[in-house]
């Protein structure tokens, strides 16, 4: 069984990634907590590449990374790649987005998730991006998920990501879409 390091320090994201990766026959290992990668990229894909490559090289194993975030149209794409750095807690980050948006009727936003798989030598083997369009509500709704989920409303499902069951979020989210695109490729790639 190939060993693959899941290159994230975010426990909520880790849980979702583990669910998507279950069933591939990989032995999943956690990233050593002291191994931190500086996210200097200007795009989600660039940051996912940095995280996967550096963790692969440091551990000598295959590594999979996720770089994701929320891009709000009326805020010119913010918080974007700064989604994790937009405040000290989920609550603070949500408050900041809601304050910055104020009462504007333009509420369109998208969640983006870039996933990258690196070989043990750091070379990128596979990557993709999943995008989910939605709207930012005026107040949080729901208790599931994590991060910006309570203010992200998915019109087709008629609920926020925080109101979805884990299975629904798995199916419709940016992360879910990225993993749906990559899973067949994971299966045909011979990891050793
Ligand atoms: P790692 O880099 O260690 O994986 P991180 O939390 O710093 O963990 P990112 O740099 O990719 O991860 O930042 C992503 C942020 O975007 C995350 O902290 C959340 O605030 C937000 N985010 C990403 N996916 C989300 C989701 O499914 N639901 C809600 N918020 C999400």
PDB file of C-alpha atoms and ligand atoms in Angstrom:
ATOM      1  CA  UNK A   1       0.000   0.000   0.000  1.00  0.00           C
ATOM      2  CA  UNK A   2       1.455   3.388  -0.938  1.00  0.00           C
ATOM      3  CA  UNK A   3       1.952   5.866   1.874  1.00  0.00           C
ATOM      4  CA  UNK A   4       0.583   9.351   1.207  1.00  0.00           C
ATOM      5  CA  UNK A   5       1.055  12.289   3.578  1.00  0.00           C
ATOM      6  CA  UNK A   6      -1.955  14.590   3.857  1.00  0.00           C
ATOM      7  CA  UNK A   7      -0.230  17.980   3.863  1.00  0.00           C
ATOM      8  CA  UNK A   8      -2.616  20.074   5.960  1.00  0.00           C
ATOM      9  CA  UNK A   9      -2.555  21.493   9.445  1.00  0.00           C
ATOM     10  CA  UNK A  10      -6.291  22.260   9.441  1.00  0.00           C
ATOM     11  CA  UNK A  11      -8.128  19.448  11.308  1.00  0.00           C
ATOM     12  CA  UNK A  12     -11.534  20.162   9.684  1.00  0.00           C
ATOM     13  CA  UNK A  13     -10.050  20.123   6.209  1.00  0.00           C
ATOM     14  CA  UNK A  14      -8.090  16.977   7.116  1.00  0.00           C
ATOM     15  CA  UNK A  15     -11.315  15.196   8.064  1.00  0.00           C
ATOM     16  CA  UNK A  16     -12.930  16.049   4.714  1.00  0.00           C
ATOM     17  CA  UNK A  17      -9.806  15.060   2.768  1.00  0.00           C
ATOM     18  CA  UNK A  18      -9.600  11.715   4.608  1.00  0.00           C
ATOM     19  CA  UNK A  19     -13.229  10.978   3.688  1.00  0.00           C
ATOM     20  CA  UNK A  20     -12.546  11.690   0.009  1.00  0.00           C
ATOM     21  CA  UNK A  21      -9.369   9.563   0.037  1.00  0.00           C
ATOM     22  CA  UNK A  22     -10.864   6.568   1.854  1.00  0.00           C
ATOM     23  CA  UNK A  23     -11.269   3.613  -0.458  1.00  0.00           C
ATOM     24  CA  UNK A  24      -8.199   4.270  -2.609  1.00  0.00           C
ATOM     25  CA  UNK A  25      -6.128   1.720  -0.689  1.00  0.00           C
ATOM     26  CA  UNK A  26      -3.591   4.329   0.398  1.00  0.00           C
ATOM     27  CA  UNK A  27      -2.031   4.440   3.849  1.00  0.00           C
ATOM     28  CA  UNK A  28      -2.631   8.037   4.928  1.00  0.00           C
ATOM     29  CA  UNK A  29      -0.124   9.748   7.192  1.00  0.00           C
ATOM     30  CA  UNK A  30      -0.478  13.076   8.929  1.00  0.00           C
ATOM     31  CA  UNK A  31       1.890  15.924   8.178  1.00  0.00           C
ATOM     32  CA  UNK A  32       4.432  16.380  11.017  1.00  0.00           C
ATOM     33  CA  UNK A  33       3.031  19.419  12.901  1.00  0.00           C
ATOM     34  CA  UNK A  34       6.420  21.171  13.037  1.00  0.00           C
ATOM     35  CA  UNK A  35       6.632  21.097   9.235  1.00  0.00           C
ATOM     36  CA  UNK A  36       5.071  24.373   8.124  1.00  0.00           C
ATOM     37  CA  UNK A  37       5.084  25.602   4.542  1.00  0.00           C
ATOM     38  CA  UNK A  38       4.990  29.313   3.819  1.00  0.00           C
ATOM     39  CA  UNK A  39       2.152  30.095   1.410  1.00  0.00           C
ATOM     40  CA  UNK A  40       3.816  32.657  -0.829  1.00  0.00           C
ATOM     41  CA  UNK A  41       1.836  31.844  -3.994  1.00  0.00           C
ATOM     42  CA  UNK A  42      -0.619  34.252  -5.606  1.00  0.00           C
ATOM     43  CA  UNK A  43      -3.052  31.523  -6.647  1.00  0.00           C
ATOM     44  CA  UNK A  44      -4.685  28.535  -4.937  1.00  0.00           C
ATOM     45  CA  UNK A  45      -2.884  26.159  -7.306  1.00  0.00           C
ATOM     46  CA  UNK A  46       0.507  27.751  -6.647  1.00  0.00           C
ATOM     47  CA  UNK A  47       0.036  27.367  -2.888  1.00  0.00           C
ATOM     48  CA  UNK A  48      -1.230  23.777  -3.193  1.00  0.00           C
ATOM     49  CA  UNK A  49       1.877  22.953  -5.262  1.00  0.00           C
ATOM     50  CA  UNK A  50       4.173  24.527  -2.657  1.00  0.00           C
ATOM     51  CA  UNK A  51       2.570  22.571   0.195  1.00  0.00           C
ATOM     52  CA  UNK A  52       2.508  19.200  -1.602  1.00  0.00           C
ATOM     53  CA  UNK A  53       6.077  19.471  -2.964  1.00  0.00           C
ATOM     54  CA  UNK A  54       7.693  20.655   0.236  1.00  0.00           C
ATOM     55  CA  UNK A  55       5.948  18.071   2.421  1.00  0.00           C
ATOM     56  CA  UNK A  56       6.819  15.291  -0.064  1.00  0.00           C
ATOM     57  CA  UNK A  57      10.498  16.265  -0.110  1.00  0.00           C
ATOM     58  CA  UNK A  58      10.675  16.635   3.692  1.00  0.00           C
ATOM     59  CA  UNK A  59       8.998  13.274   4.387  1.00  0.00           C
ATOM     60  CA  UNK A  60      10.184  11.227   1.392  1.00  0.00           C
ATOM     61  CA  UNK A  61       6.596  10.147   0.691  1.00  0.00           C
ATOM     62  CA  UNK A  62       3.882  11.071  -1.797  1.00  0.00           C
ATOM     63  CA  UNK A  63       2.014  14.120  -0.457  1.00  0.00           C
ATOM     64  CA  UNK A  64      -1.399  15.595  -1.173  1.00  0.00           C
ATOM     65  CA  UNK A  65      -2.262  19.237  -0.444  1.00  0.00           C
ATOM     66  CA  UNK A  66      -5.390  21.374  -0.576  1.00  0.00           C
ATOM     67  CA  UNK A  67      -5.339  25.135  -0.910  1.00  0.00           C
ATOM     68  CA  UNK A  68      -8.746  26.658  -0.771  1.00  0.00           C
ATOM     69  CA  UNK A  69     -10.716  29.745   0.060  1.00  0.00           C
ATOM     70  CA  UNK A  70     -13.592  32.081  -0.570  1.00  0.00           C
ATOM     71  CA  UNK A  71     -13.572  34.699  -3.336  1.00  0.00           C
ATOM     72  CA  UNK A  72     -16.272  37.363  -3.026  1.00  0.00           C
ATOM     73  CA  UNK A  73     -17.084  39.243  -6.231  1.00  0.00           C
ATOM     74  CA  UNK A  74     -17.994  42.601  -4.658  1.00  0.00           C
ATOM     75  CA  UNK A  75     -14.717  42.474  -2.677  1.00  0.00           C
ATOM     76  CA  UNK A  76     -12.661  41.995  -5.853  1.00  0.00           C
ATOM     77  CA  UNK A  77     -12.044  38.338  -5.044  1.00  0.00           C
ATOM     78  CA  UNK A  78     -11.092  38.797  -1.375  1.00  0.00           C
ATOM     79  CA  UNK A  79     -10.358  37.071   0.942  1.00  0.00           C
ATOM     80  CA  UNK A  80      -9.078  34.677  -1.792  1.00  0.00           C
ATOM     81  CA  UNK A  81      -5.692  33.143  -1.003  1.00  0.00           C
ATOM     82  CA  UNK A  82      -5.773  35.085   2.288  1.00  0.00           C
ATOM     83  CA  UNK A  83      -8.928  33.254   3.469  1.00  0.00           C
ATOM     84  CA  UNK A  84      -7.121  31.563   6.372  1.00  0.00           C
ATOM     85  CA  UNK A  85      -5.358  34.810   7.311  1.00  0.00           C
ATOM     86  CA  UNK A  86      -8.427  37.115   7.206  1.00  0.00           C
ATOM     87  CA  UNK A  87      -8.875  37.039  10.992  1.00  0.00           C
ATOM     88  CA  UNK A  88      -7.807  35.076  14.065  1.00  0.00           C
ATOM     89  CA  UNK A  89     -10.849  32.777  14.261  1.00  0.00           C
ATOM     90  CA  UNK A  90     -13.648  31.576  11.983  1.00  0.00           C
ATOM     91  CA  UNK A  91     -15.974  33.981  13.793  1.00  0.00           C
ATOM     92  CA  UNK A  92     -13.663  36.940  13.202  1.00  0.00           C
ATOM     93  CA  UNK A  93     -13.135  36.031   9.535  1.00  0.00           C
ATOM     94  CA  UNK A  94     -16.904  35.734   8.924  1.00  0.00           C
ATOM     95  CA  UNK A  95     -17.540  39.062  10.684  1.00  0.00           C
ATOM     96  CA  UNK A  96     -14.930  40.780   8.540  1.00  0.00           C
ATOM     97  CA  UNK A  97     -16.471  39.540   5.275  1.00  0.00           C
ATOM     98  CA  UNK A  98     -19.975  40.566   6.419  1.00  0.00           C
ATOM     99  CA  UNK A  99     -18.773  44.004   7.533  1.00  0.00           C
ATOM    100  CA  UNK A 100     -16.886  44.603   4.315  1.00  0.00           C
ATOM    101  CA  UNK A 101     -19.915  43.590   2.250  1.00  0.00           C
ATOM    102  CA  UNK A 102     -22.305  45.681   4.350  1.00  0.00           C
ATOM    103  CA  UNK A 103     -25.715  45.965   2.739  1.00  0.00           C
ATOM    104  CA  UNK A 104     -24.611  45.591  -0.861  1.00  0.00           C
ATOM    105  CA  UNK A 105     -27.140  43.585  -2.879  1.00  0.00           C
ATOM    106  CA  UNK A 106     -24.286  42.040  -4.876  1.00  0.00           C
ATOM    107  CA  UNK A 107     -23.621  38.851  -2.868  1.00  0.00           C
ATOM    108  CA  UNK A 108     -22.053  36.507  -5.472  1.00  0.00           C
ATOM    109  CA  UNK A 109     -19.063  34.475  -4.321  1.00  0.00           C
ATOM    110  CA  UNK A 110     -17.242  31.280  -5.074  1.00  0.00           C
ATOM    111  CA  UNK A 111     -15.417  28.706  -3.007  1.00  0.00           C
ATOM    112  CA  UNK A 112     -12.288  27.412  -4.749  1.00  0.00           C
ATOM    113  CA  UNK A 113     -10.290  24.294  -3.885  1.00  0.00           C
ATOM    114  CA  UNK A 114      -6.994  23.377  -5.540  1.00  0.00           C
ATOM    115  CA  UNK A 115      -5.729  19.858  -4.894  1.00  0.00           C
ATOM    116  CA  UNK A 116      -2.200  18.772  -5.781  1.00  0.00           C
ATOM    117  CA  UNK A 117      -0.486  15.397  -5.463  1.00  0.00           C
ATOM    118  CA  UNK A 118       3.330  15.378  -5.385  1.00  0.00           C
ATOM    119  CA  UNK A 119       5.732  12.466  -5.852  1.00  0.00           C
ATOM    120  CA  UNK A 120       8.304  11.712  -3.121  1.00  0.00           C
ATOM    121  CA  UNK A 121      10.869  13.839  -5.029  1.00  0.00           C
ATOM    122  CA  UNK A 122       8.482  16.822  -4.987  1.00  0.00           C
ATOM    123  CA  UNK A 123       7.464  16.672  -8.670  1.00  0.00           C
ATOM    124  CA  UNK A 124       3.757  17.369  -9.234  1.00  0.00           C
ATOM    125  CA  UNK A 125       1.948  14.240 -10.449  1.00  0.00           C
ATOM    126  CA  UNK A 126      -1.674  15.438 -10.550  1.00  0.00           C
ATOM    127  CA  UNK A 127      -3.658  18.559  -9.790  1.00  0.00           C
ATOM    128  CA  UNK A 128      -7.035  20.129 -10.298  1.00  0.00           C
ATOM    129  CA  UNK A 129      -9.326  22.914  -9.108  1.00  0.00           C
ATOM    130  CA  UNK A 130     -12.947  22.666  -7.976  1.00  0.00           C
ATOM    131  CA  UNK A 131     -15.172  25.751  -7.978  1.00  0.00           C
ATOM    132  CA  UNK A 132     -18.546  26.158  -6.320  1.00  0.00           C
ATOM    133  CA  UNK A 133     -20.622  29.284  -6.901  1.00  0.00           C
ATOM    134  CA  UNK A 134     -22.970  30.711  -4.298  1.00  0.00           C
ATOM    135  CA  UNK A 135     -24.060  33.774  -2.357  1.00  0.00           C
ATOM    136  CA  UNK A 136     -22.975  35.396   0.887  1.00  0.00           C
ATOM    137  CA  UNK A 137     -25.841  35.670   3.351  1.00  0.00           C
ATOM    138  CA  UNK A 138     -26.326  38.683   5.667  1.00  0.00           C
ATOM    139  CA  UNK A 139     -26.004  36.499   8.790  1.00  0.00           C
ATOM    140  CA  UNK A 140     -24.557  33.026   9.512  1.00  0.00           C
ATOM    141  CA  UNK A 141     -26.843  29.972   9.274  1.00  0.00           C
ATOM    142  CA  UNK A 142     -26.176  26.388  10.360  1.00  0.00           C
ATOM    143  CA  UNK A 143     -23.699  24.623  12.607  1.00  0.00           C
ATOM    144  CA  UNK A 144     -22.006  22.047  10.372  1.00  0.00           C
ATOM    145  CA  UNK A 145     -18.778  22.299   8.375  1.00  0.00           C
ATOM    146  CA  UNK A 146     -16.124  24.860   9.217  1.00  0.00           C
ATOM    147  CA  UNK A 147     -14.652  28.194   8.186  1.00  0.00           C
ATOM    148  CA  UNK A 148     -16.945  30.361   6.059  1.00  0.00           C
ATOM    149  CA  UNK A 149     -19.579  27.598   5.644  1.00  0.00           C
ATOM    150  CA  UNK A 150     -22.325  29.353   7.697  1.00  0.00           C
ATOM    151  CA  UNK A 151     -22.416  32.404   5.364  1.00  0.00           C
ATOM    152  CA  UNK A 152     -22.026  30.534   2.046  1.00  0.00           C
ATOM    153  CA  UNK A 153     -25.444  29.781   0.531  1.00  0.00           C
ATOM    154  CA  UNK A 154     -25.678  27.282  -2.320  1.00  0.00           C
ATOM    155  CA  UNK A 155     -28.828  28.275  -4.306  1.00  0.00           C
ATOM    156  CA  UNK A 156     -29.259  24.895  -6.030  1.00  0.00           C
ATOM    157  CA  UNK A 157     -29.392  23.055  -2.707  1.00  0.00           C
ATOM    158  CA  UNK A 158     -31.285  25.858  -0.948  1.00  0.00           C
ATOM    159  CA  UNK A 159     -28.996  25.827   2.090  1.00  0.00           C
ATOM    160  CA  UNK A 160     -25.672  27.022   3.411  1.00  0.00           C
ATOM    161  CA  UNK A 161     -22.732  24.634   3.524  1.00  0.00           C
ATOM    162  CA  UNK A 162     -23.130  24.664   7.323  1.00  0.00           C
ATOM    163  CA  UNK A 163     -26.737  23.430   6.936  1.00  0.00           C
ATOM    164  CA  UNK A 164     -25.700  20.491   4.740  1.00  0.00           C
ATOM    165  CA  UNK A 165     -24.990  16.997   6.032  1.00  0.00           C
ATOM    166  CA  UNK A 166     -21.333  15.943   5.661  1.00  0.00           C
ATOM    167  CA  UNK A 167     -22.429  13.747   2.741  1.00  0.00           C
ATOM    168  CA  UNK A 168     -24.116  16.659   0.952  1.00  0.00           C
ATOM    169  CA  UNK A 169     -21.093  18.903   1.447  1.00  0.00           C
ATOM    170  CA  UNK A 170     -18.920  16.048   0.161  1.00  0.00           C
ATOM    171  CA  UNK A 171     -20.991  15.924  -3.009  1.00  0.00           C
ATOM    172  CA  UNK A 172     -21.539  19.618  -3.802  1.00  0.00           C
ATOM    173  CA  UNK A 173     -18.600  21.544  -2.343  1.00  0.00           C
ATOM    174  CA  UNK A 174     -15.546  22.908  -4.131  1.00  0.00           C
ATOM    175  CA  UNK A 175     -13.491  20.221  -2.352  1.00  0.00           C
ATOM    176  CA  UNK A 176     -15.975  17.536  -3.341  1.00  0.00           C
ATOM    177  CA  UNK A 177     -15.870  18.624  -6.993  1.00  0.00           C
ATOM    178  CA  UNK A 178     -12.057  18.664  -7.025  1.00  0.00           C
ATOM    179  CA  UNK A 179     -11.891  15.157  -5.556  1.00  0.00           C
ATOM    180  CA  UNK A 180     -14.570  13.880  -7.958  1.00  0.00           C
ATOM    181  CA  UNK A 181     -12.373  15.071 -10.845  1.00  0.00           C
ATOM    182  CA  UNK A 182      -9.217  13.525  -9.424  1.00  0.00           C
ATOM    183  CA  UNK A 183     -10.379  10.200  -8.011  1.00  0.00           C
ATOM    184  CA  UNK A 184     -10.348   8.322 -11.368  1.00  0.00           C
ATOM    185  CA  UNK A 185      -6.854   9.696 -11.998  1.00  0.00           C
ATOM    186  CA  UNK A 186      -5.707   8.637  -8.524  1.00  0.00           C
ATOM    187  CA  UNK A 187      -6.898   5.133  -9.330  1.00  0.00           C
ATOM    188  CA  UNK A 188      -5.031   4.914 -12.642  1.00  0.00           C
ATOM    189  CA  UNK A 189      -1.800   6.339 -11.228  1.00  0.00           C
ATOM    190  CA  UNK A 190       0.458   3.568  -9.952  1.00  0.00           C
ATOM    191  CA  UNK A 191       1.768   4.846  -6.641  1.00  0.00           C
ATOM    192  CA  UNK A 192       4.651   2.918  -5.157  1.00  0.00           C
TER     193      UNK A 192
HETATM  194  P1  LIG B   1      -3.470  24.170   5.488  1.00  0.00           P
HETATM  195  O1  LIG B   1      -2.830  25.253   4.645  1.00  0.00           O
HETATM  196  O2  LIG B   1      -2.558  23.643   6.542  1.00  0.00           O
HETATM  197  O3  LIG B   1      -4.102  23.094   4.660  1.00  0.00           O
HETATM  198  P2  LIG B   1      -5.356  26.283   6.147  1.00  0.00           P
HETATM  199  O4  LIG B   1      -6.590  26.374   6.984  1.00  0.00           O
HETATM  200  O5  LIG B   1      -4.298  27.347   6.366  1.00  0.00           O
HETATM  201  O6  LIG B   1      -4.705  24.831   6.320  1.00  0.00           O
HETATM  202  P3  LIG B   1      -5.723  27.278   3.458  1.00  0.00           P
HETATM  203  O7  LIG B   1      -4.474  28.085   3.466  1.00  0.00           O
HETATM  204  O8  LIG B   1      -6.057  26.482   2.227  1.00  0.00           O
HETATM  205  O9  LIG B   1      -5.776  26.233   4.647  1.00  0.00           O
HETATM  206  O10 LIG B   1      -6.924  28.256   3.806  1.00  0.00           O
HETATM  207  C1  LIG B   1      -8.209  27.855   3.575  1.00  0.00           C
HETATM  208  C2  LIG B   1      -9.163  28.698   4.390  1.00  0.00           C
HETATM  209  O11 LIG B   1     -10.309  28.923   3.563  1.00  0.00           O
HETATM  210  C3  LIG B   1      -9.650  27.928   5.612  1.00  0.00           C
HETATM  211  O12 LIG B   1      -8.905  28.214   6.756  1.00  0.00           O
HETATM  212  C4  LIG B   1     -11.097  28.384   5.712  1.00  0.00           C
HETATM  213  O13 LIG B   1     -11.139  29.600   6.397  1.00  0.00           O
HETATM  214  C5  LIG B   1     -11.474  28.607   4.253  1.00  0.00           C
HETATM  215  N1  LIG B   1     -12.076  27.378   3.683  1.00  0.00           N
HETATM  216  C6  LIG B   1     -11.495  26.453   2.862  1.00  0.00           C
HETATM  217  N2  LIG B   1     -12.331  25.461   2.580  1.00  0.00           N
HETATM  218  C7  LIG B   1     -13.462  25.727   3.239  1.00  0.00           C
HETATM  219  C8  LIG B   1     -14.686  25.055   3.371  1.00  0.00           C
HETATM  220  O14 LIG B   1     -14.915  23.874   2.799  1.00  0.00           O
HETATM  221  N3  LIG B   1     -15.635  25.619   4.114  1.00  0.00           N
HETATM  222  C9  LIG B   1     -15.423  26.811   4.721  1.00  0.00           C
HETATM  223  N4  LIG B   1     -14.289  27.498   4.685  1.00  0.00           N
HETATM  224  C10 LIG B   1     -13.302  26.962   3.944  1.00  0.00           C
END
